[in-house]
PDB file of C-alpha atoms in Angstrom:
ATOM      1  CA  UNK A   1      13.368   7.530  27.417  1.00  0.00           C
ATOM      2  CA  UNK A   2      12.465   6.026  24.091  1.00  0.00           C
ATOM      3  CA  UNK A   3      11.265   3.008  23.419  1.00  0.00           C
ATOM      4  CA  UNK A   4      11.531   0.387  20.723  1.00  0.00           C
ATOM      5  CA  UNK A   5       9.029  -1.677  18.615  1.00  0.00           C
ATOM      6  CA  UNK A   6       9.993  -4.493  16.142  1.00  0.00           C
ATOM      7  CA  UNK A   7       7.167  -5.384  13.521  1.00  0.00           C
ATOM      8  CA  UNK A   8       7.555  -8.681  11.724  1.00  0.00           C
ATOM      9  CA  UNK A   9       5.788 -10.609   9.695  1.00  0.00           C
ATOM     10  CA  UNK A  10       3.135 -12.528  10.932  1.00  0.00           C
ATOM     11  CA  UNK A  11       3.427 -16.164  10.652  1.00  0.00           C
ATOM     12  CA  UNK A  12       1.193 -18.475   8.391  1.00  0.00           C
ATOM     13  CA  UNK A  13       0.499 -15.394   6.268  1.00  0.00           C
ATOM     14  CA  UNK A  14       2.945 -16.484   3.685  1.00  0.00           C
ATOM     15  CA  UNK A  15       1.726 -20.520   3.404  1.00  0.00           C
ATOM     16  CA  UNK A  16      -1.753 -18.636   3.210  1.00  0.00           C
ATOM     17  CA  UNK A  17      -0.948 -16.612   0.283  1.00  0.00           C
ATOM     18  CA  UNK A  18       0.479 -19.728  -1.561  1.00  0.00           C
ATOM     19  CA  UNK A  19      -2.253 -21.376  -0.996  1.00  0.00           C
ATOM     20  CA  UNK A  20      -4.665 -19.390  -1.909  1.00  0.00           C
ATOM     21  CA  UNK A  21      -2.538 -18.681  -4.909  1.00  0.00           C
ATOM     22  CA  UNK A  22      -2.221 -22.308  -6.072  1.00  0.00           C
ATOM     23  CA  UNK A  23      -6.494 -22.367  -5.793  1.00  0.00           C
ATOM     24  CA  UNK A  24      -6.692 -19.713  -7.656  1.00  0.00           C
ATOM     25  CA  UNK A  25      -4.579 -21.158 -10.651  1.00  0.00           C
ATOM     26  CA  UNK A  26      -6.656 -24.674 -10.414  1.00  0.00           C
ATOM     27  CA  UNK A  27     -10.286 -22.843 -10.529  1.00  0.00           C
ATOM     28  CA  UNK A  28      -8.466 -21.188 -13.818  1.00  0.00           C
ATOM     29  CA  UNK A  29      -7.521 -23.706 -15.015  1.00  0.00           C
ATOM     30  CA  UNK A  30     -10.645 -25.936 -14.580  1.00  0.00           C
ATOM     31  CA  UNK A  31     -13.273 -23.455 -15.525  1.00  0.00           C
ATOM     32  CA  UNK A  32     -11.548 -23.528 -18.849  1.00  0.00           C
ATOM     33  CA  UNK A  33     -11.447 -26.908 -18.725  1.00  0.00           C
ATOM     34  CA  UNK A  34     -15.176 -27.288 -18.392  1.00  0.00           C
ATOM     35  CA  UNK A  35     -15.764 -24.488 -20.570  1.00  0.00           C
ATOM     36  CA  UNK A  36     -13.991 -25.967 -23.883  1.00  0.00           C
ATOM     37  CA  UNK A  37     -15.824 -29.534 -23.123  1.00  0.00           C
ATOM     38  CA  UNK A  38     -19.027 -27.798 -22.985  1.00  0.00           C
ATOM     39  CA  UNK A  39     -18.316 -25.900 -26.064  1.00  0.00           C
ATOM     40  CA  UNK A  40     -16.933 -29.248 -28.116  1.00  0.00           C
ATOM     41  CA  UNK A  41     -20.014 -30.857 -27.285  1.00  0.00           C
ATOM     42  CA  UNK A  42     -22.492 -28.637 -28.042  1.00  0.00           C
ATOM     43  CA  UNK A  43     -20.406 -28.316 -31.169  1.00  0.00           C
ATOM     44  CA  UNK A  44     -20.852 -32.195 -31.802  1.00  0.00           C
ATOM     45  CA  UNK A  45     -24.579 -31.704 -31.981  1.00  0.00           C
ATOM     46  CA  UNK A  46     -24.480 -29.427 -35.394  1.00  0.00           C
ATOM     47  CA  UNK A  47     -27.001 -27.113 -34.589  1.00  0.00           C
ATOM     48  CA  UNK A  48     -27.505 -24.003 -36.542  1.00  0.00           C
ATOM     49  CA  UNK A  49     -29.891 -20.824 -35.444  1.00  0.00           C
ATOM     50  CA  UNK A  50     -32.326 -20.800 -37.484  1.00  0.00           C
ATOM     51  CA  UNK A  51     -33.088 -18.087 -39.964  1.00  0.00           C
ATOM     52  CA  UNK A  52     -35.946 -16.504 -38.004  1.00  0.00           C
ATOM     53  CA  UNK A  53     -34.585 -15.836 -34.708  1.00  0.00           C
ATOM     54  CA  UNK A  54     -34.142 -12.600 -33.283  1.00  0.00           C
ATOM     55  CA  UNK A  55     -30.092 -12.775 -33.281  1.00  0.00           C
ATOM     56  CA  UNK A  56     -27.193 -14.990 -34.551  1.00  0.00           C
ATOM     57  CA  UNK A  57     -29.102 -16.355 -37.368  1.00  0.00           C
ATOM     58  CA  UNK A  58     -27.666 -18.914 -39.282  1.00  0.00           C
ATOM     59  CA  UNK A  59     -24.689 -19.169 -36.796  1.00  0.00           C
ATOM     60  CA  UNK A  60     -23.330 -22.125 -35.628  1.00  0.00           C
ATOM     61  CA  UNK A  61     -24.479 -22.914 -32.035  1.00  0.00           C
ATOM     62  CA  UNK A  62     -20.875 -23.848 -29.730  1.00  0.00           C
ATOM     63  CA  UNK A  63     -21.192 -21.000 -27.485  1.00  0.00           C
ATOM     64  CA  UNK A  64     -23.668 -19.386 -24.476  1.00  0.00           C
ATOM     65  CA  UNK A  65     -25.026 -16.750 -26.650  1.00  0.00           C
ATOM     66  CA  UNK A  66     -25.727 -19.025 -29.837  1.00  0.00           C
ATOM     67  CA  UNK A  67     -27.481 -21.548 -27.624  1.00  0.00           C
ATOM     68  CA  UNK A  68     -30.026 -19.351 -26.143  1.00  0.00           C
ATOM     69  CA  UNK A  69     -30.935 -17.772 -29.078  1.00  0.00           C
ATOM     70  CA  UNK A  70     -31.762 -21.427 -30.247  1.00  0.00           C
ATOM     71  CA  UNK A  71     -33.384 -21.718 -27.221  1.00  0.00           C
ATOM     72  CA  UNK A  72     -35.489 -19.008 -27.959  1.00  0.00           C
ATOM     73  CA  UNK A  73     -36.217 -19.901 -31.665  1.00  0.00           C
ATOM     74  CA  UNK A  74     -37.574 -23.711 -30.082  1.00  0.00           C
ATOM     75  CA  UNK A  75     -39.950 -22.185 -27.841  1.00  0.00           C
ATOM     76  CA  UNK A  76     -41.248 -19.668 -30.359  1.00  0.00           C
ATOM     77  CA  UNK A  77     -42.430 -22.556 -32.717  1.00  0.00           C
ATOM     78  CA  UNK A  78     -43.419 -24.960 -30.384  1.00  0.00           C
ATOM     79  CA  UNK A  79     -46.141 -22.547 -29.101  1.00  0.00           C
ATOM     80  CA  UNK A  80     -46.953 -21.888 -32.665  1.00  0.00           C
ATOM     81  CA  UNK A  81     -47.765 -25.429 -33.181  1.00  0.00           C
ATOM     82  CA  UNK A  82     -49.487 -26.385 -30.068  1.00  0.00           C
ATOM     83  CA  UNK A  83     -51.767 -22.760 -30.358  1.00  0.00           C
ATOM     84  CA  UNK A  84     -49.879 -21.271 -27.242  1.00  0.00           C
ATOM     85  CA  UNK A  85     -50.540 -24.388 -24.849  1.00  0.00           C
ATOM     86  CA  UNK A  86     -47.845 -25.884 -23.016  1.00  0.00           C
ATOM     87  CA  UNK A  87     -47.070 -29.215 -23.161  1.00  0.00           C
ATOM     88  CA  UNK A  88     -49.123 -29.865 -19.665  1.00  0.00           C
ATOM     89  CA  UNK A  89     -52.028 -28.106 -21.479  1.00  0.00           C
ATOM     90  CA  UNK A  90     -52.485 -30.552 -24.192  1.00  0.00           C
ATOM     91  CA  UNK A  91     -55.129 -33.647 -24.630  1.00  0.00           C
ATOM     92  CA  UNK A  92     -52.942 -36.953 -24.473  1.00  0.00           C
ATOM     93  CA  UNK A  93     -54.213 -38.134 -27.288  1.00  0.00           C
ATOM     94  CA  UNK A  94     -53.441 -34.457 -29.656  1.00  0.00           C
ATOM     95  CA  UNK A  95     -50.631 -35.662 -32.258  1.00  0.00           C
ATOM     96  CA  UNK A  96     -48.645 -32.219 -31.316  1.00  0.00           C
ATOM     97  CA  UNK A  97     -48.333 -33.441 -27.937  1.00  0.00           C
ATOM     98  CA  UNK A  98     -45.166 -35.403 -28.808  1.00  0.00           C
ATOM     99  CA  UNK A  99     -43.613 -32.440 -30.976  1.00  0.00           C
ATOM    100  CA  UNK A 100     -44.119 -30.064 -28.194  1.00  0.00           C
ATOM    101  CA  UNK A 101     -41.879 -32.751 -25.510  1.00  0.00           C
ATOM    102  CA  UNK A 102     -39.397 -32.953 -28.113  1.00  0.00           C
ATOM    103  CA  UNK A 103     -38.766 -29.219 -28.096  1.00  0.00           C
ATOM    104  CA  UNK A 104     -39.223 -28.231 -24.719  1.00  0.00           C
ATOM    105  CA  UNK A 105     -36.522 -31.222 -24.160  1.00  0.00           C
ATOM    106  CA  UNK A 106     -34.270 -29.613 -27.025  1.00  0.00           C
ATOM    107  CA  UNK A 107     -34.546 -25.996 -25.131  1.00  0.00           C
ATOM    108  CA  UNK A 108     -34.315 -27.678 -21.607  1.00  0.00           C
ATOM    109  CA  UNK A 109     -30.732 -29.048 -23.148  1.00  0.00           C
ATOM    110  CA  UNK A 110     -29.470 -25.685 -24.696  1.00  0.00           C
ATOM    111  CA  UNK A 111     -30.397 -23.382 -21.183  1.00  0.00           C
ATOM    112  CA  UNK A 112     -28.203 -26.300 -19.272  1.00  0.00           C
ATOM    113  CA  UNK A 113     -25.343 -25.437 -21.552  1.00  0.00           C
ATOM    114  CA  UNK A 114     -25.856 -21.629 -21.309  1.00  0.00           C
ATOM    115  CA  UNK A 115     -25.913 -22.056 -17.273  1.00  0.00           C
ATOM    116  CA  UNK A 116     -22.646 -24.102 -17.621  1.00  0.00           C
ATOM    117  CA  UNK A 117     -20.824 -21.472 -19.830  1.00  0.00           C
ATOM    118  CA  UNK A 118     -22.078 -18.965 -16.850  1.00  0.00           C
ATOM    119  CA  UNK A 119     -20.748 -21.048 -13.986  1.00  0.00           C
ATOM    120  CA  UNK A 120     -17.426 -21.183 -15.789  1.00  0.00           C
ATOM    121  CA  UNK A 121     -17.002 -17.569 -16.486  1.00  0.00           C
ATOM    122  CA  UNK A 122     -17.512 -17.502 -12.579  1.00  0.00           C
ATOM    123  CA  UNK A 123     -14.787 -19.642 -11.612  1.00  0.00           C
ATOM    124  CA  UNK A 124     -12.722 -18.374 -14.144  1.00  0.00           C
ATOM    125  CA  UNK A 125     -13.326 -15.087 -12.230  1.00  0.00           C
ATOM    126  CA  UNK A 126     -12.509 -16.503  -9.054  1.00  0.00           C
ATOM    127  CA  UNK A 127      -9.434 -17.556 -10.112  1.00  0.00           C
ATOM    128  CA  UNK A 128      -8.309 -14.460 -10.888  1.00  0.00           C
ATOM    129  CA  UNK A 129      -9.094 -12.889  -7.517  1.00  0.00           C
ATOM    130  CA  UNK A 130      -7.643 -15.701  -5.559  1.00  0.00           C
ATOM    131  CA  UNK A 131      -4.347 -15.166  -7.767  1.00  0.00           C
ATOM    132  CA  UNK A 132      -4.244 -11.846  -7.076  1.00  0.00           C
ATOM    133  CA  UNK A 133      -4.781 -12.192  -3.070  1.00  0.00           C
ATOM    134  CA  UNK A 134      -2.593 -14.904  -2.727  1.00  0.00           C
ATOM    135  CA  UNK A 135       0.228 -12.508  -4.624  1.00  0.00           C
ATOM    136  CA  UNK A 136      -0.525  -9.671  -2.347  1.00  0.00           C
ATOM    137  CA  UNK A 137      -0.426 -11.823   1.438  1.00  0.00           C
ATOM    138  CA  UNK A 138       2.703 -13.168  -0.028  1.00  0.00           C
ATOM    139  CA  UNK A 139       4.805  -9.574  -0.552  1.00  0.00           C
ATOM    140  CA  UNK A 140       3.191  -8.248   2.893  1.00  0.00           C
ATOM    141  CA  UNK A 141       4.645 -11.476   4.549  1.00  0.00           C
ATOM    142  CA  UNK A 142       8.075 -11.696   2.460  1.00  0.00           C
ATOM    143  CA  UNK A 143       9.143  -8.286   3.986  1.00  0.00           C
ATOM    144  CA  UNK A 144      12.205  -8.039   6.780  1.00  0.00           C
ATOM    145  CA  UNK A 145      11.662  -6.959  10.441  1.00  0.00           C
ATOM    146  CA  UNK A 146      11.279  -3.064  10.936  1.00  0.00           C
ATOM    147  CA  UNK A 147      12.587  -1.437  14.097  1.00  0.00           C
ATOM    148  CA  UNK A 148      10.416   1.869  15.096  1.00  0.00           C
ATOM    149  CA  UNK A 149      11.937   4.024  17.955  1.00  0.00           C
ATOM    150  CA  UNK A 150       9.018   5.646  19.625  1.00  0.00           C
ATOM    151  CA  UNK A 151       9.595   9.185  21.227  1.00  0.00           C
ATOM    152  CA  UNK A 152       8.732  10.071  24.243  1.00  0.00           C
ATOM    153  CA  UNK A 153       8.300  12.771  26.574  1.00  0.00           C
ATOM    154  CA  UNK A 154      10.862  13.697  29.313  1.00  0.00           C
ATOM    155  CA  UNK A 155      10.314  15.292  32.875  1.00  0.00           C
ATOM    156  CA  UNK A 156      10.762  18.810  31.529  1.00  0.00           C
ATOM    157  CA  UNK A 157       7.753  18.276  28.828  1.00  0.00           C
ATOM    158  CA  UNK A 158      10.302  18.095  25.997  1.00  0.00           C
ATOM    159  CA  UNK A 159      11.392  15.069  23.029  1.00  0.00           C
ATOM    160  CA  UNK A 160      13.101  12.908  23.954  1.00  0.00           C
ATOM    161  CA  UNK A 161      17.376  12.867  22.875  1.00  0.00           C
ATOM    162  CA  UNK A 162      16.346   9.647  20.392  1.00  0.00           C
ATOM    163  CA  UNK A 163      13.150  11.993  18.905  1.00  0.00           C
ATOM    164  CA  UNK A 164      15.972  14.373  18.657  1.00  0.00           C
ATOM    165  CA  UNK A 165      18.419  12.164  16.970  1.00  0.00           C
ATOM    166  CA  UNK A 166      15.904  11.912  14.059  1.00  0.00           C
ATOM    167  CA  UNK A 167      15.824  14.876  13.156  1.00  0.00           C
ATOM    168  CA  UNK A 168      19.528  16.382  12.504  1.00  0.00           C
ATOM    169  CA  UNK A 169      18.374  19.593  11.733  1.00  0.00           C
ATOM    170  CA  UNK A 170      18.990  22.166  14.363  1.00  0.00           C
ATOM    171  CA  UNK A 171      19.672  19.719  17.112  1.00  0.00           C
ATOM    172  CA  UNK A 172      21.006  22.338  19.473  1.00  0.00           C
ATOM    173  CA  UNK A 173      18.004  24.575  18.915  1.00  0.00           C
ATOM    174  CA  UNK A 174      15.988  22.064  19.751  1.00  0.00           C
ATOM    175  CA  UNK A 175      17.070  20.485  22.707  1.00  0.00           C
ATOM    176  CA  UNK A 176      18.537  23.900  24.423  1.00  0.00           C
ATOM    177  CA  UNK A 177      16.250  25.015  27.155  1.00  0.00           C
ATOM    178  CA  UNK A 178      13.689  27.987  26.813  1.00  0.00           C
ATOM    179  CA  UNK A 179      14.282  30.346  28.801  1.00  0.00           C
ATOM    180  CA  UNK A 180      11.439  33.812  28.944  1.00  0.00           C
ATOM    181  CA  UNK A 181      12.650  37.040  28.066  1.00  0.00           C
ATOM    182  CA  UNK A 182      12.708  39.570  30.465  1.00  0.00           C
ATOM    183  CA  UNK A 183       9.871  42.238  30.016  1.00  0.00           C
ATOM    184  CA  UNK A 184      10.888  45.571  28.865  1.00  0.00           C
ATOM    185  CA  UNK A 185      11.766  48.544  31.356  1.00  0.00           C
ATOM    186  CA  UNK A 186       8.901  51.098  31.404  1.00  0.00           C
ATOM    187  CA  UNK A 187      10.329  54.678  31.370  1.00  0.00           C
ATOM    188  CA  UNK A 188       9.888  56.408  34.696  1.00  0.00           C
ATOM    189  CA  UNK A 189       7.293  59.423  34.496  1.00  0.00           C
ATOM    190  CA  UNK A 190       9.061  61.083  37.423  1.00  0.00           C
ATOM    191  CA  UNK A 191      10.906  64.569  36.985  1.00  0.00           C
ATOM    192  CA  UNK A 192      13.356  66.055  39.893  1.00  0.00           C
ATOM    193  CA  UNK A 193      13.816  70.047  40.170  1.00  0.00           C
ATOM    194  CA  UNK A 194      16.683  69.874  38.753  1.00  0.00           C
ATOM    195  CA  UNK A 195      16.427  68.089  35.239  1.00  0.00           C
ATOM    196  CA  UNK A 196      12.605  68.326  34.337  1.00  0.00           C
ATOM    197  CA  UNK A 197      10.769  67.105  31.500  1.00  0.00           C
ATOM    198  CA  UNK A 198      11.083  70.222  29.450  1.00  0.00           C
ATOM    199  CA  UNK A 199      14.752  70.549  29.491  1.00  0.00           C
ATOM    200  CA  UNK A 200      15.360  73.989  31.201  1.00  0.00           C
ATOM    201  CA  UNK A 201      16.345  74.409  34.661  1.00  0.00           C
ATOM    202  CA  UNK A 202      15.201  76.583  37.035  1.00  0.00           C
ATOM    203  CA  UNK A 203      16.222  77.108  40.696  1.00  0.00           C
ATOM    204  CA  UNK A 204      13.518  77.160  43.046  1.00  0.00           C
ATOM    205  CA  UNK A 205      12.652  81.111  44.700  1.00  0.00           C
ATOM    206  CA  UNK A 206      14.752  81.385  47.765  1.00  0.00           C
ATOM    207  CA  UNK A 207      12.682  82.229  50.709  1.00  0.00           C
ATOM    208  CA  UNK A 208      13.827  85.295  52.715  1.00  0.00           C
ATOM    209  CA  UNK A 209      16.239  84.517  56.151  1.00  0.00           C
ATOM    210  CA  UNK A 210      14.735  86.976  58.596  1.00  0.00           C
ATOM    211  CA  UNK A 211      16.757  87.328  62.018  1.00  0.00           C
ATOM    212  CA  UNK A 212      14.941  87.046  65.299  1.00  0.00           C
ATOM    213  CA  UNK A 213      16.184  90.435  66.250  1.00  0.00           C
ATOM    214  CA  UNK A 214      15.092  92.099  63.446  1.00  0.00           C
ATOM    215  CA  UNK A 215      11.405  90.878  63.235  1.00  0.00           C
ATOM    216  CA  UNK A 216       9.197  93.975  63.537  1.00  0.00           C
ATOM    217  CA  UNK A 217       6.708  92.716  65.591  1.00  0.00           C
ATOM    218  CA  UNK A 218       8.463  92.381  69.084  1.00  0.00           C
ATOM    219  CA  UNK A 219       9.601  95.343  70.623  1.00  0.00           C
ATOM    220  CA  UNK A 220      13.072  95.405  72.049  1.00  0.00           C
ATOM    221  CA  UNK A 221      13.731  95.170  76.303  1.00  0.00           C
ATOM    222  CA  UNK A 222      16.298  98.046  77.000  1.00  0.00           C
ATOM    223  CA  UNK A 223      16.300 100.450  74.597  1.00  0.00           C
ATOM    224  CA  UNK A 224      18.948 102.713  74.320  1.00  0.00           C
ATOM    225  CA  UNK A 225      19.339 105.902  76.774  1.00  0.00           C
ATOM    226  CA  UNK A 226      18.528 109.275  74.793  1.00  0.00           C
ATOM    227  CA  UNK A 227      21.582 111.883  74.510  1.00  0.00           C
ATOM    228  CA  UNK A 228      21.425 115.054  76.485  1.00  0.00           C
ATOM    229  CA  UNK A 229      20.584 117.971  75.046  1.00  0.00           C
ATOM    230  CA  UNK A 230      23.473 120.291  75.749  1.00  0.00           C
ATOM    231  CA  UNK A 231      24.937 117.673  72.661  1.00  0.00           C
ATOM    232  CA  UNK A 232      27.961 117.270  74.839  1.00  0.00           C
ATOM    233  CA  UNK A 233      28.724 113.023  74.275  1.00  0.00           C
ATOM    234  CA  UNK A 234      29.470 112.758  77.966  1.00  0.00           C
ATOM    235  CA  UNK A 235      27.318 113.845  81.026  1.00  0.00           C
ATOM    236  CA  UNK A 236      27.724 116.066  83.428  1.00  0.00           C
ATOM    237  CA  UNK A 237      29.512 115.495  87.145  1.00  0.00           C
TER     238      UNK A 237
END
């Protein structure tokens, strides 16, 4: 007998796709969100690279990469002015003390703007995974039911008729029983006397009929009486 399996969609999956589709659109939507308010108010500030950095010179600074190259530029001549000391590392009383706060505050600013262009690229990211998840549990869970007949194996160790029904190919080839062909007949090796293998027949030699009476070797009882020798045939009174 055969037997039947229904697969359906599991429930839950579907409300799970949509939702993760709907997070995905917000994180889109608010990582660019944060990303253009970042940029407008770095903007606002009207910094330009200056001419001695190692990239973007001269550029305006409204983006990640322009704001750590001005980053750079600050802590380059800061140390220049305090004589490579740090701002812990100078005397209270040294009049460079003040500069160096000023530009370690300055550089301090820009690397908070370049970390909050980075944590929007990562949302924005997000978003675009979660979108794409949410779009894929929602076509495995919008499919119909799917029947599957199952074979399986009868008393004789054959398919069963619905594994049979499957397949139309052949069906009465494959469901008619096997039965094992009879071994060939050996030819016999035998010959008789009268046909044998060569082809030519010969009769067997005859052995000789002797009679009893004749046989040499015992001598007769009565012989015979001897004629007379007058050679008359009958004898005398």
């Amino acid at each position: 007998m055969s037997s039947t399996v229904t697969v359906q969609p599991t429930k839950g999956v579907r409300g799970i796709g949509m939702i993760t589709l709907i997070a995905g659109i917000v994180m889109i939507v608010l990582g660019v969100g944060v990303w253009v308010v970042v940029s407008q108010t770095l903007s606002a500030e009207e910094i330009t690279v200056s001419d001695d950095a190692n990239m973007f010179a001269g550029q305006h600074v409204a983006g990640p990469f322009t704001a750590y190259a001005q980053a750079e530029v600050i802590d380059k001549h800061a140390t220049e002015m305090a004589d490579g000391k740090t701002y812990a590392q100078l005397d209270q009383d040294d009049p460079v003390r003040d500069s160096v706060m000023d530009a370690s505050f300055l550089r301090a600013s820009l690397f908070t703007s370049v970390v909050a262009f980075g944590v929007c690229a990562l949302v924005i990211g997000l978003g675009i995974v979660f979108i794409l998840l949410g779009s894929a549990l929602r076509k495995l869970a919008g499919g119909p039911q799917v029947v599957i007949d199952s074979p399986s194996l009868t008393s004789e160790g054959g398919l069963s008729h619905a594994a049979h029904r499957a397949d139309p190919v052949e069906p009465e080839r494959r469901t008619a029983p096997t039965t094992p062909a009879p071994p060939p007949e050996r030819p016999s090796t035998r010959t008789s006397p009268e046909s044998p293998s060569t082809g030519t027949s010969e009769p067997p030699p005859a052995s000789p009929s002797v009679p009893p009476s004749a046989s040499p070797s015992t001598p007769p009882e009565n012989p015979p009486a001897a004629p007379p020798a007058g050679g008359s045939g009958s004898p005398s009174a």
